[in-house]
PDB file of C-alpha atoms in Angstrom:
ATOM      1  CA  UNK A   1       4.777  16.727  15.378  1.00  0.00           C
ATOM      2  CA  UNK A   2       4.144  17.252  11.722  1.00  0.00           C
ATOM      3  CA  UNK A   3       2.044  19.288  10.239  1.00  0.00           C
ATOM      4  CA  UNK A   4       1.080  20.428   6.789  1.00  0.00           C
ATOM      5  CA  UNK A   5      -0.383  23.604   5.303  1.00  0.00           C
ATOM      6  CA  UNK A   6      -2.077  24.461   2.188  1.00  0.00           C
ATOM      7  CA  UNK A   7      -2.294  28.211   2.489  1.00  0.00           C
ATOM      8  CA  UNK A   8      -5.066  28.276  -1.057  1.00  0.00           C
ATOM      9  CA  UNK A   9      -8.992  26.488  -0.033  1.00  0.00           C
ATOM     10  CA  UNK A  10     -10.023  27.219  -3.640  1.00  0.00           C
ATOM     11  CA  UNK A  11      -8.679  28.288  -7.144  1.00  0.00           C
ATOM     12  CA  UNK A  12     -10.416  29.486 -10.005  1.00  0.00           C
ATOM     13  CA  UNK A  13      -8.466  29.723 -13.084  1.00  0.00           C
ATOM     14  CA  UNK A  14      -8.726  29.714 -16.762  1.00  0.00           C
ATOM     15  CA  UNK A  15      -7.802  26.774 -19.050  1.00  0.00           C
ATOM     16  CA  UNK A  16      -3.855  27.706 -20.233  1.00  0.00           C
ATOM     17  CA  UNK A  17      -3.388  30.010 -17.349  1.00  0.00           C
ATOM     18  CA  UNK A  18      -0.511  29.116 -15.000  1.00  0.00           C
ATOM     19  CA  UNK A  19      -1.085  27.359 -11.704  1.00  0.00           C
ATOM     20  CA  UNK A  20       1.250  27.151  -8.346  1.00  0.00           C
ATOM     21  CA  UNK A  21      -0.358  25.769  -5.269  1.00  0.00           C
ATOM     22  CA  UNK A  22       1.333  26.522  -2.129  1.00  0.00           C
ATOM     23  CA  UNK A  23       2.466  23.873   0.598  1.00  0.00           C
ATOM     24  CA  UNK A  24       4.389  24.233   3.561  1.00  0.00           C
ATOM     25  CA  UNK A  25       5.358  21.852   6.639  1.00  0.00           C
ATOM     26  CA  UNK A  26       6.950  21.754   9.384  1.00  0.00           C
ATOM     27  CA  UNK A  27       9.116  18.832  10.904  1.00  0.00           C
ATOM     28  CA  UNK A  28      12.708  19.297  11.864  1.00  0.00           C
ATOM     29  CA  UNK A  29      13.953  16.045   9.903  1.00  0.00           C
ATOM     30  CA  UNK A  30      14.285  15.221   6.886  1.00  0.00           C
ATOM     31  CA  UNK A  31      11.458  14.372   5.348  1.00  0.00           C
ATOM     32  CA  UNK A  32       9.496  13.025   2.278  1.00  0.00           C
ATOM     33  CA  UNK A  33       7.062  15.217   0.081  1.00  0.00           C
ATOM     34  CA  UNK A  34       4.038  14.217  -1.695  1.00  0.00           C
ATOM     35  CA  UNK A  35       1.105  16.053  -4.172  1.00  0.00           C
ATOM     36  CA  UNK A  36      -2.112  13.840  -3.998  1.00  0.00           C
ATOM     37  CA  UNK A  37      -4.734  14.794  -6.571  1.00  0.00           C
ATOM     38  CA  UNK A  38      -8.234  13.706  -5.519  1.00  0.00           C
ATOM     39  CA  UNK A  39     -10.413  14.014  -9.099  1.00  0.00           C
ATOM     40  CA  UNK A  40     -13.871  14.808  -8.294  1.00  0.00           C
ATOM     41  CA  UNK A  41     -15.554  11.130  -6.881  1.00  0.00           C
ATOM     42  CA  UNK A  42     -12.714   9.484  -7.245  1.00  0.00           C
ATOM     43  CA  UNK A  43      -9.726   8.100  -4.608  1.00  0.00           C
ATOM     44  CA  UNK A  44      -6.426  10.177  -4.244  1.00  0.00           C
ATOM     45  CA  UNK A  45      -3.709   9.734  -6.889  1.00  0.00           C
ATOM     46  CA  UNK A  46      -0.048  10.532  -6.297  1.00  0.00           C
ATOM     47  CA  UNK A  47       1.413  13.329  -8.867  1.00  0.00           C
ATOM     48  CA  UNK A  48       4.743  13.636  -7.816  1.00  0.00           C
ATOM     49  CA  UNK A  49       6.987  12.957  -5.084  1.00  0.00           C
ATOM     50  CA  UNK A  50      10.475  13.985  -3.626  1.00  0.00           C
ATOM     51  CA  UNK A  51      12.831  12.001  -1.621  1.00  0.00           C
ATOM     52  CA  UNK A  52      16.103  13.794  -2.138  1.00  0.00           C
ATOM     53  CA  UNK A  53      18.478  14.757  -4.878  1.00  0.00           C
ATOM     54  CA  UNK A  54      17.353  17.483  -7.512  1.00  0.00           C
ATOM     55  CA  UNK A  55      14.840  20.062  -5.650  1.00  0.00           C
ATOM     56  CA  UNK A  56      12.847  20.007  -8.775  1.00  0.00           C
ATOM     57  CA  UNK A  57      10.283  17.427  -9.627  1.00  0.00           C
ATOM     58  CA  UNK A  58       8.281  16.452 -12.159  1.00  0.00           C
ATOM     59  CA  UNK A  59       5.238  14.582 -12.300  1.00  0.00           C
ATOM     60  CA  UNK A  60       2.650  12.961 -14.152  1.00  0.00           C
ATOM     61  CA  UNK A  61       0.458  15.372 -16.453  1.00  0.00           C
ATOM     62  CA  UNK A  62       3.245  18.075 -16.590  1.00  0.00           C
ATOM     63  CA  UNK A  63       2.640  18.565 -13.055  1.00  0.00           C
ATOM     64  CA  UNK A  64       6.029  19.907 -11.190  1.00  0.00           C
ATOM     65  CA  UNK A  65       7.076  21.107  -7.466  1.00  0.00           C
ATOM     66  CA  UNK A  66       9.979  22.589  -5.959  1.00  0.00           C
ATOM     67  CA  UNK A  67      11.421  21.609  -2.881  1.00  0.00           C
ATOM     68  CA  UNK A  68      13.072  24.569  -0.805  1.00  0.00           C
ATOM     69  CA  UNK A  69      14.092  23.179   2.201  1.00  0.00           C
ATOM     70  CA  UNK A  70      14.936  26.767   3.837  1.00  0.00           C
ATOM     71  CA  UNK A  71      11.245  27.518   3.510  1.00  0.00           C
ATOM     72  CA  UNK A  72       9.797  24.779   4.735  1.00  0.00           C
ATOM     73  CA  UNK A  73       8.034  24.541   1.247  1.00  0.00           C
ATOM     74  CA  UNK A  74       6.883  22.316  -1.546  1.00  0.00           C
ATOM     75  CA  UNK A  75       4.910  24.073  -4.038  1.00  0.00           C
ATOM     76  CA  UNK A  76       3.029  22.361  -6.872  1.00  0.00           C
ATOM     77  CA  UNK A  77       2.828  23.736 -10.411  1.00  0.00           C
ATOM     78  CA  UNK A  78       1.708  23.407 -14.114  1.00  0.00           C
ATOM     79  CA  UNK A  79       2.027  25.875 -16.714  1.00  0.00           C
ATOM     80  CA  UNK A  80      -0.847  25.782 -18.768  1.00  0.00           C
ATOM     81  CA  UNK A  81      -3.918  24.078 -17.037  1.00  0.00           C
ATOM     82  CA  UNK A  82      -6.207  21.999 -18.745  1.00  0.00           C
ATOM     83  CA  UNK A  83     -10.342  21.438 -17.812  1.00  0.00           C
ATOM     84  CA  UNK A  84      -9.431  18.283 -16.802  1.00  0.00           C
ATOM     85  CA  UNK A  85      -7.069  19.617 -14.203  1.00  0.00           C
ATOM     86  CA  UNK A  86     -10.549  20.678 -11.917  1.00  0.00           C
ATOM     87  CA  UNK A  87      -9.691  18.736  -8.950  1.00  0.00           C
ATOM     88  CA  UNK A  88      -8.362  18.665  -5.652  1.00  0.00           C
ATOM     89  CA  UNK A  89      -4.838  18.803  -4.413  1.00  0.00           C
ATOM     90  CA  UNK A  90      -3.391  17.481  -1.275  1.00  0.00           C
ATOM     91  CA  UNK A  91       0.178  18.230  -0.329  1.00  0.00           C
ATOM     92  CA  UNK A  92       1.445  15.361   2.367  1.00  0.00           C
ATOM     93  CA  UNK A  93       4.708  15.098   4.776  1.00  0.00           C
ATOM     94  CA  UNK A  94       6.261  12.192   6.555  1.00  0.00           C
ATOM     95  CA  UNK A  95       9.548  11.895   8.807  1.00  0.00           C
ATOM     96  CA  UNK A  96      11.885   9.223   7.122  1.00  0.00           C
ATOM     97  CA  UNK A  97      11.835   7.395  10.161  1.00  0.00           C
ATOM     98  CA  UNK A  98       8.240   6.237   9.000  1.00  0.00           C
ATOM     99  CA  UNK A  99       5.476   6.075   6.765  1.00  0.00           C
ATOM    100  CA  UNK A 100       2.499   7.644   8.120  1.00  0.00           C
ATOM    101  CA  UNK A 101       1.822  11.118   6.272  1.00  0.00           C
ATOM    102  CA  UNK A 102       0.826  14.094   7.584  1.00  0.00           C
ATOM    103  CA  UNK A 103      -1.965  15.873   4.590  1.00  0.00           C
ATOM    104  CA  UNK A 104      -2.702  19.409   4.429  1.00  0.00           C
ATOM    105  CA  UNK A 105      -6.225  20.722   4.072  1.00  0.00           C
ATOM    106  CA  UNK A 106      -6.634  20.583   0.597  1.00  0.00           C
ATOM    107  CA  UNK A 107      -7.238  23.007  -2.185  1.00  0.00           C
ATOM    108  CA  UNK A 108      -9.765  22.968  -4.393  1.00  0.00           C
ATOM    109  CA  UNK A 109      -9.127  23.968  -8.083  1.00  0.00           C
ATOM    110  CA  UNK A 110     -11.871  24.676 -10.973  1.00  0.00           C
ATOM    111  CA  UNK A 111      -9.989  25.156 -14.191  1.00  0.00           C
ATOM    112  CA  UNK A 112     -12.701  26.682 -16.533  1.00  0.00           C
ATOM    113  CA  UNK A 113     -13.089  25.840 -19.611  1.00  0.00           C
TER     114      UNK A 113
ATOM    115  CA  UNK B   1      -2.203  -3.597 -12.061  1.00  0.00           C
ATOM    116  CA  UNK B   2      -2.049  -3.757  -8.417  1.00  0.00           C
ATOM    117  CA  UNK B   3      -4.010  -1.717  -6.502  1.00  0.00           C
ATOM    118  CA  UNK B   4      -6.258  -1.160  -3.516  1.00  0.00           C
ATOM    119  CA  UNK B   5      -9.758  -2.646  -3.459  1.00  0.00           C
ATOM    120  CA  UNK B   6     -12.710  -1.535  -0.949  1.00  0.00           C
ATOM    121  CA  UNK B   7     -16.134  -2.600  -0.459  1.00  0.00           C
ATOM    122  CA  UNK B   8     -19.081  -1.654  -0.134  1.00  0.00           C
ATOM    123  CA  UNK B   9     -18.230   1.526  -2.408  1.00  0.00           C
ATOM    124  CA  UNK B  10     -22.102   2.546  -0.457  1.00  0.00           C
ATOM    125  CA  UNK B  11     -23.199   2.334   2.199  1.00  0.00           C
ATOM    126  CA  UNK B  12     -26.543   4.139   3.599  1.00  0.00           C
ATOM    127  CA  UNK B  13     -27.547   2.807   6.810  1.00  0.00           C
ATOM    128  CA  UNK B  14     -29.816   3.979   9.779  1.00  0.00           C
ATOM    129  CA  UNK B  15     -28.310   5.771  12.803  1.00  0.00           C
ATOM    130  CA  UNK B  16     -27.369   2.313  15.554  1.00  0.00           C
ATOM    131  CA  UNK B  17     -26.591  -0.197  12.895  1.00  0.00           C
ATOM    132  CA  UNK B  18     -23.355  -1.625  12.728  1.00  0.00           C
ATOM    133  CA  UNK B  19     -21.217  -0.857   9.265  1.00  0.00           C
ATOM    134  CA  UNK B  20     -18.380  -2.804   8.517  1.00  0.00           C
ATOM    135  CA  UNK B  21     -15.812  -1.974   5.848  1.00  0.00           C
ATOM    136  CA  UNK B  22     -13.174  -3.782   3.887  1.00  0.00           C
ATOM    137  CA  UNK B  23     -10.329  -3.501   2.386  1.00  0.00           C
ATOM    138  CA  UNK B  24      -7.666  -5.276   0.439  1.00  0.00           C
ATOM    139  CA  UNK B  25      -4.286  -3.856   0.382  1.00  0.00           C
ATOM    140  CA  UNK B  26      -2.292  -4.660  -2.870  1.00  0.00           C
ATOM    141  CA  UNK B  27      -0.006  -7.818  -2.268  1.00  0.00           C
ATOM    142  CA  UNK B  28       2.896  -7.576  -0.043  1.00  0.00           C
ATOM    143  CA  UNK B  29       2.256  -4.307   1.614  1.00  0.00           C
ATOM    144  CA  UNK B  30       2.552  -4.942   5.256  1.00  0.00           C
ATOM    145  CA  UNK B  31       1.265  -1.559   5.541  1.00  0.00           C
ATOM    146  CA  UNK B  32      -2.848  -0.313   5.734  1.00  0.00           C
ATOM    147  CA  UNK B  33      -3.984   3.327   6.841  1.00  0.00           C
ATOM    148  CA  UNK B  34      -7.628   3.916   6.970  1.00  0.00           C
ATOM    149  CA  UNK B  35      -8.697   7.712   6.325  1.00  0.00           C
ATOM    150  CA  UNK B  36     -11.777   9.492   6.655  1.00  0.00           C
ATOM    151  CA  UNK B  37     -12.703  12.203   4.978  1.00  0.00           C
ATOM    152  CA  UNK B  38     -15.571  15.356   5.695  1.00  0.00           C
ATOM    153  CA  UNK B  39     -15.967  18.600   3.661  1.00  0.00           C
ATOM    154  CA  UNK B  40     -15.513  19.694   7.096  1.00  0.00           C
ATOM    155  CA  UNK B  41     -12.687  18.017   8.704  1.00  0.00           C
ATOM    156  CA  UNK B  42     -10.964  17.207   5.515  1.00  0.00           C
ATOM    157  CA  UNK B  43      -8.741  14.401   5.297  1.00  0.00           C
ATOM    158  CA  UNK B  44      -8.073  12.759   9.032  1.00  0.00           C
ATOM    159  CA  UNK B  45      -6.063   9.590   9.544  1.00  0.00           C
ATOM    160  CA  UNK B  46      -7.736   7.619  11.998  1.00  0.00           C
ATOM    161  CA  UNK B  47      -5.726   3.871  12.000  1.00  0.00           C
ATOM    162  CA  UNK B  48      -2.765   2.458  10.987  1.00  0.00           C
ATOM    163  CA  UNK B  49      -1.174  -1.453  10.621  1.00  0.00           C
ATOM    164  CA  UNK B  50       1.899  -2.735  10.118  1.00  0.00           C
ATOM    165  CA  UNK B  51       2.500  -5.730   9.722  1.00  0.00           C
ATOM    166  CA  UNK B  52      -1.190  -7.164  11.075  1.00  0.00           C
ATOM    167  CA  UNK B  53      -0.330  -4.697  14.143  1.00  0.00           C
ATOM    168  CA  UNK B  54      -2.098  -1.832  15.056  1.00  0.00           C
ATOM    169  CA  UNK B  55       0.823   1.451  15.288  1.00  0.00           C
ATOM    170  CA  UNK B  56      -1.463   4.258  15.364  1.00  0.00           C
ATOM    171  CA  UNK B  57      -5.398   4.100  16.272  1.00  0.00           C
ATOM    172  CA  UNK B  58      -5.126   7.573  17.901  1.00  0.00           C
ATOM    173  CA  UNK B  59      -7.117   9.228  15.672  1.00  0.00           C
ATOM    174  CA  UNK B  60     -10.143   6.973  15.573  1.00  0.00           C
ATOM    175  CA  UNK B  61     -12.991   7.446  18.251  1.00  0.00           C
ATOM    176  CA  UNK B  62     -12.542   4.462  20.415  1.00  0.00           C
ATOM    177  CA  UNK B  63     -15.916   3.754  21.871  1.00  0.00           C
ATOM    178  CA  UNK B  64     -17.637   2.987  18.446  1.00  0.00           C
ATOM    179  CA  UNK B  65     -14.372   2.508  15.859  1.00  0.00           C
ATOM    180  CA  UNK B  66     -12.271  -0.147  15.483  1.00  0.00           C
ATOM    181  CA  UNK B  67      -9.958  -1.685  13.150  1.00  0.00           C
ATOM    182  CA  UNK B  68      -8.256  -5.227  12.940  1.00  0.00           C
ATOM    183  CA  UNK B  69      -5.848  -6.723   9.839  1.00  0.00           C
ATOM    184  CA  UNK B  70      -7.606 -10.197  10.631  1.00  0.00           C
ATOM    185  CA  UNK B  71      -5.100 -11.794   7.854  1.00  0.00           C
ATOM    186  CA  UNK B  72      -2.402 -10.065   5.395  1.00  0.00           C
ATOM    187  CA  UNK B  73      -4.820  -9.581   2.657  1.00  0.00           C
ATOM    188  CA  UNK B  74      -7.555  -8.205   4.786  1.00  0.00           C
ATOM    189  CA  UNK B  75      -8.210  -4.769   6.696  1.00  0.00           C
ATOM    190  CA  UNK B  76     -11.759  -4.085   8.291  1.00  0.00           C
ATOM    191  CA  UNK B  77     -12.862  -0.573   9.647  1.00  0.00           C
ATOM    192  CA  UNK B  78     -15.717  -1.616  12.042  1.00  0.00           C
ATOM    193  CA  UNK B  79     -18.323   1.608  13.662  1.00  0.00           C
ATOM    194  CA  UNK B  80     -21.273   0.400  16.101  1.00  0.00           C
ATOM    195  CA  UNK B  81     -23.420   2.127  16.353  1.00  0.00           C
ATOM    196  CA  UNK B  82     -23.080   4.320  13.680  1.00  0.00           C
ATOM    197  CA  UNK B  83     -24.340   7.525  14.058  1.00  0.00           C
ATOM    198  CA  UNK B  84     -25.240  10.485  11.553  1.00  0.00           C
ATOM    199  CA  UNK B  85     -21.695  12.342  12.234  1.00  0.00           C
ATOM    200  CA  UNK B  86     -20.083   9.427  10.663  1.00  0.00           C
ATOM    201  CA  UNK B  87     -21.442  10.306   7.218  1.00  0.00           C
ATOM    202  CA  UNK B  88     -17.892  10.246   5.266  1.00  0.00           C
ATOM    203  CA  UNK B  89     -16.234   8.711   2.480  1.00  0.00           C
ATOM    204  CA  UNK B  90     -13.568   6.239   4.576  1.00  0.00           C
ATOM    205  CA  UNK B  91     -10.238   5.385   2.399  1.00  0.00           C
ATOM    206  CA  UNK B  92      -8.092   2.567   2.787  1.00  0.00           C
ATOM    207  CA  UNK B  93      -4.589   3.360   1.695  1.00  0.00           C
ATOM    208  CA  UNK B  94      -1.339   0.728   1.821  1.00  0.00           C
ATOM    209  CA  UNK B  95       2.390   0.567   1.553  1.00  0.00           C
ATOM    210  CA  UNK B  96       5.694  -0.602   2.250  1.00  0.00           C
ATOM    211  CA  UNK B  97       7.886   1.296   4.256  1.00  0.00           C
ATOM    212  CA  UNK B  98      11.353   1.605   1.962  1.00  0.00           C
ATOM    213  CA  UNK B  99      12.718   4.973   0.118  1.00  0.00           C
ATOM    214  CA  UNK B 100       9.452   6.895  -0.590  1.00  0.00           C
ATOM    215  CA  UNK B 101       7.158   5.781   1.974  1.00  0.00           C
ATOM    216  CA  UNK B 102       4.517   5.848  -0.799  1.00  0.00           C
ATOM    217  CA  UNK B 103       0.932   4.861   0.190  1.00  0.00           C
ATOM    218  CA  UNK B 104      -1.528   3.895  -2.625  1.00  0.00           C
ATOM    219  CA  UNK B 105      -5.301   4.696  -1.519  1.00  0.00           C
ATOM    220  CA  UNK B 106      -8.474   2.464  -2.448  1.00  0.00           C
ATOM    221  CA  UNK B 107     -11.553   3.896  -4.350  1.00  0.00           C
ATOM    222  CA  UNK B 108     -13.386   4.849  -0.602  1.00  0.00           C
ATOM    223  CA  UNK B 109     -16.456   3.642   0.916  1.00  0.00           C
ATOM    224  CA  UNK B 110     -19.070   6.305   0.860  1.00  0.00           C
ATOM    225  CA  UNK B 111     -20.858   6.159   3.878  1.00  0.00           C
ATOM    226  CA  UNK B 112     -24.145   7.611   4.831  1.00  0.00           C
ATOM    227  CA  UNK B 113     -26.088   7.390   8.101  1.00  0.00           C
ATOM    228  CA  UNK B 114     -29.402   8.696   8.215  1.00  0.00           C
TER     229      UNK B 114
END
């Protein structure tokens, strides 16, 4: 079975400090990756994605995440944070074979301003 | 702009009343997940369709859930009796299985039983 896990529950950071948000799965197939950010009160946006091809992705909002397949690992990250970056962000797995995804737990990030 | 529509967005009822919830997956996904999610459970798929069909309802409590795709354009998330431990926001999310498996969630119902 899949599974998905989002080692961070919460992260406080500055505005222009750095962020990386860790994600790792496990399935023994290959697999499609997904960052979800939920804003607060609102539904659950897709950042970024990866299918195959180049192990670095980009996103919307300058978002980015690496895909390194021999650690089971999709990390999410941005540079310089903005206020408007307060949110939370769901990393999400599913086998190729299908489309159901498997989320992680979540973490919660307060950019302050 | 396609996207996922819900309704009610509310929904505060009293503990034994039915709740029914809708959703409207974006034309010509043959795809619909319904989601709950609890600060304390986070994020927990409970139903999926494809194709009008039910694939998945493992995750939904089966004595008081249930979940039909009565036409293409229509997904309903049904809970009698309600009861206070199904205070949750409930997503709808839909898709098309192909290359990214993408799934494009709904603004939530908000659900609160007293």
């Amino acid at each position: 079975a899949q599974s998905v896990s989002q080692h961070n529950h919460h992260v406080i950071l500055s505005e222009a400090a750095s962020l990386e948000l860790g994600c790792n799965y496990s399935y023994g197939g290959t697999v499609n990756l997904f960052w979800y950010v939920q804003y607060p009160g609102q539904h659950l946006q897709l950042l970024l994605k990866y299918f195959s091809g180049d192990p670095l992705v980009k996103g919307i909002k300058g978002f980015e995440a690496e895909f390194i397949k021999s650690k089971f690992s999709f990390n999410l990250r941005k540079p310089s944070v903005q206020w408007s970056d307060t949110a939370e962000y769901f990393c999400a797995v599913n086998g190729a074979a299908g489309n159901k995804l498997t989320f992680g737990g979540g973490t919660r990030v307060l950019v302050k301003p | 702009d396609a996207r996922v529509t819900q309704t009610p967005r509310h929904k505060v009822t009293e503990m034994g009343q039915e709740v029914t919830m809708r959703c409207q997956p974006i034309l010509g996904h043959n795809t619909v997940f319904w989601y709950r999610q609890t600060m304390m459970q986070g994020l927990e798929l409970l139903a999926y369709f494809r194709n009008r069909a039910p694939l998945d309802d493992s995750g939904m409590p089966k004595d008081r859930f249930s979940a039909e795709m009565p036409d293409a354009t229509l997904a309903t998330l049904k809970i009698q009796p309600s009861e206070p431990r199904d205070s949750a926001v409930y997503f709808c999310a839909s898709g098309f299985p192909g290359i990214y498996n993408e799934q494009f969630f709904g603004p939530g119902t908000r659900l609160t039983v007293l």
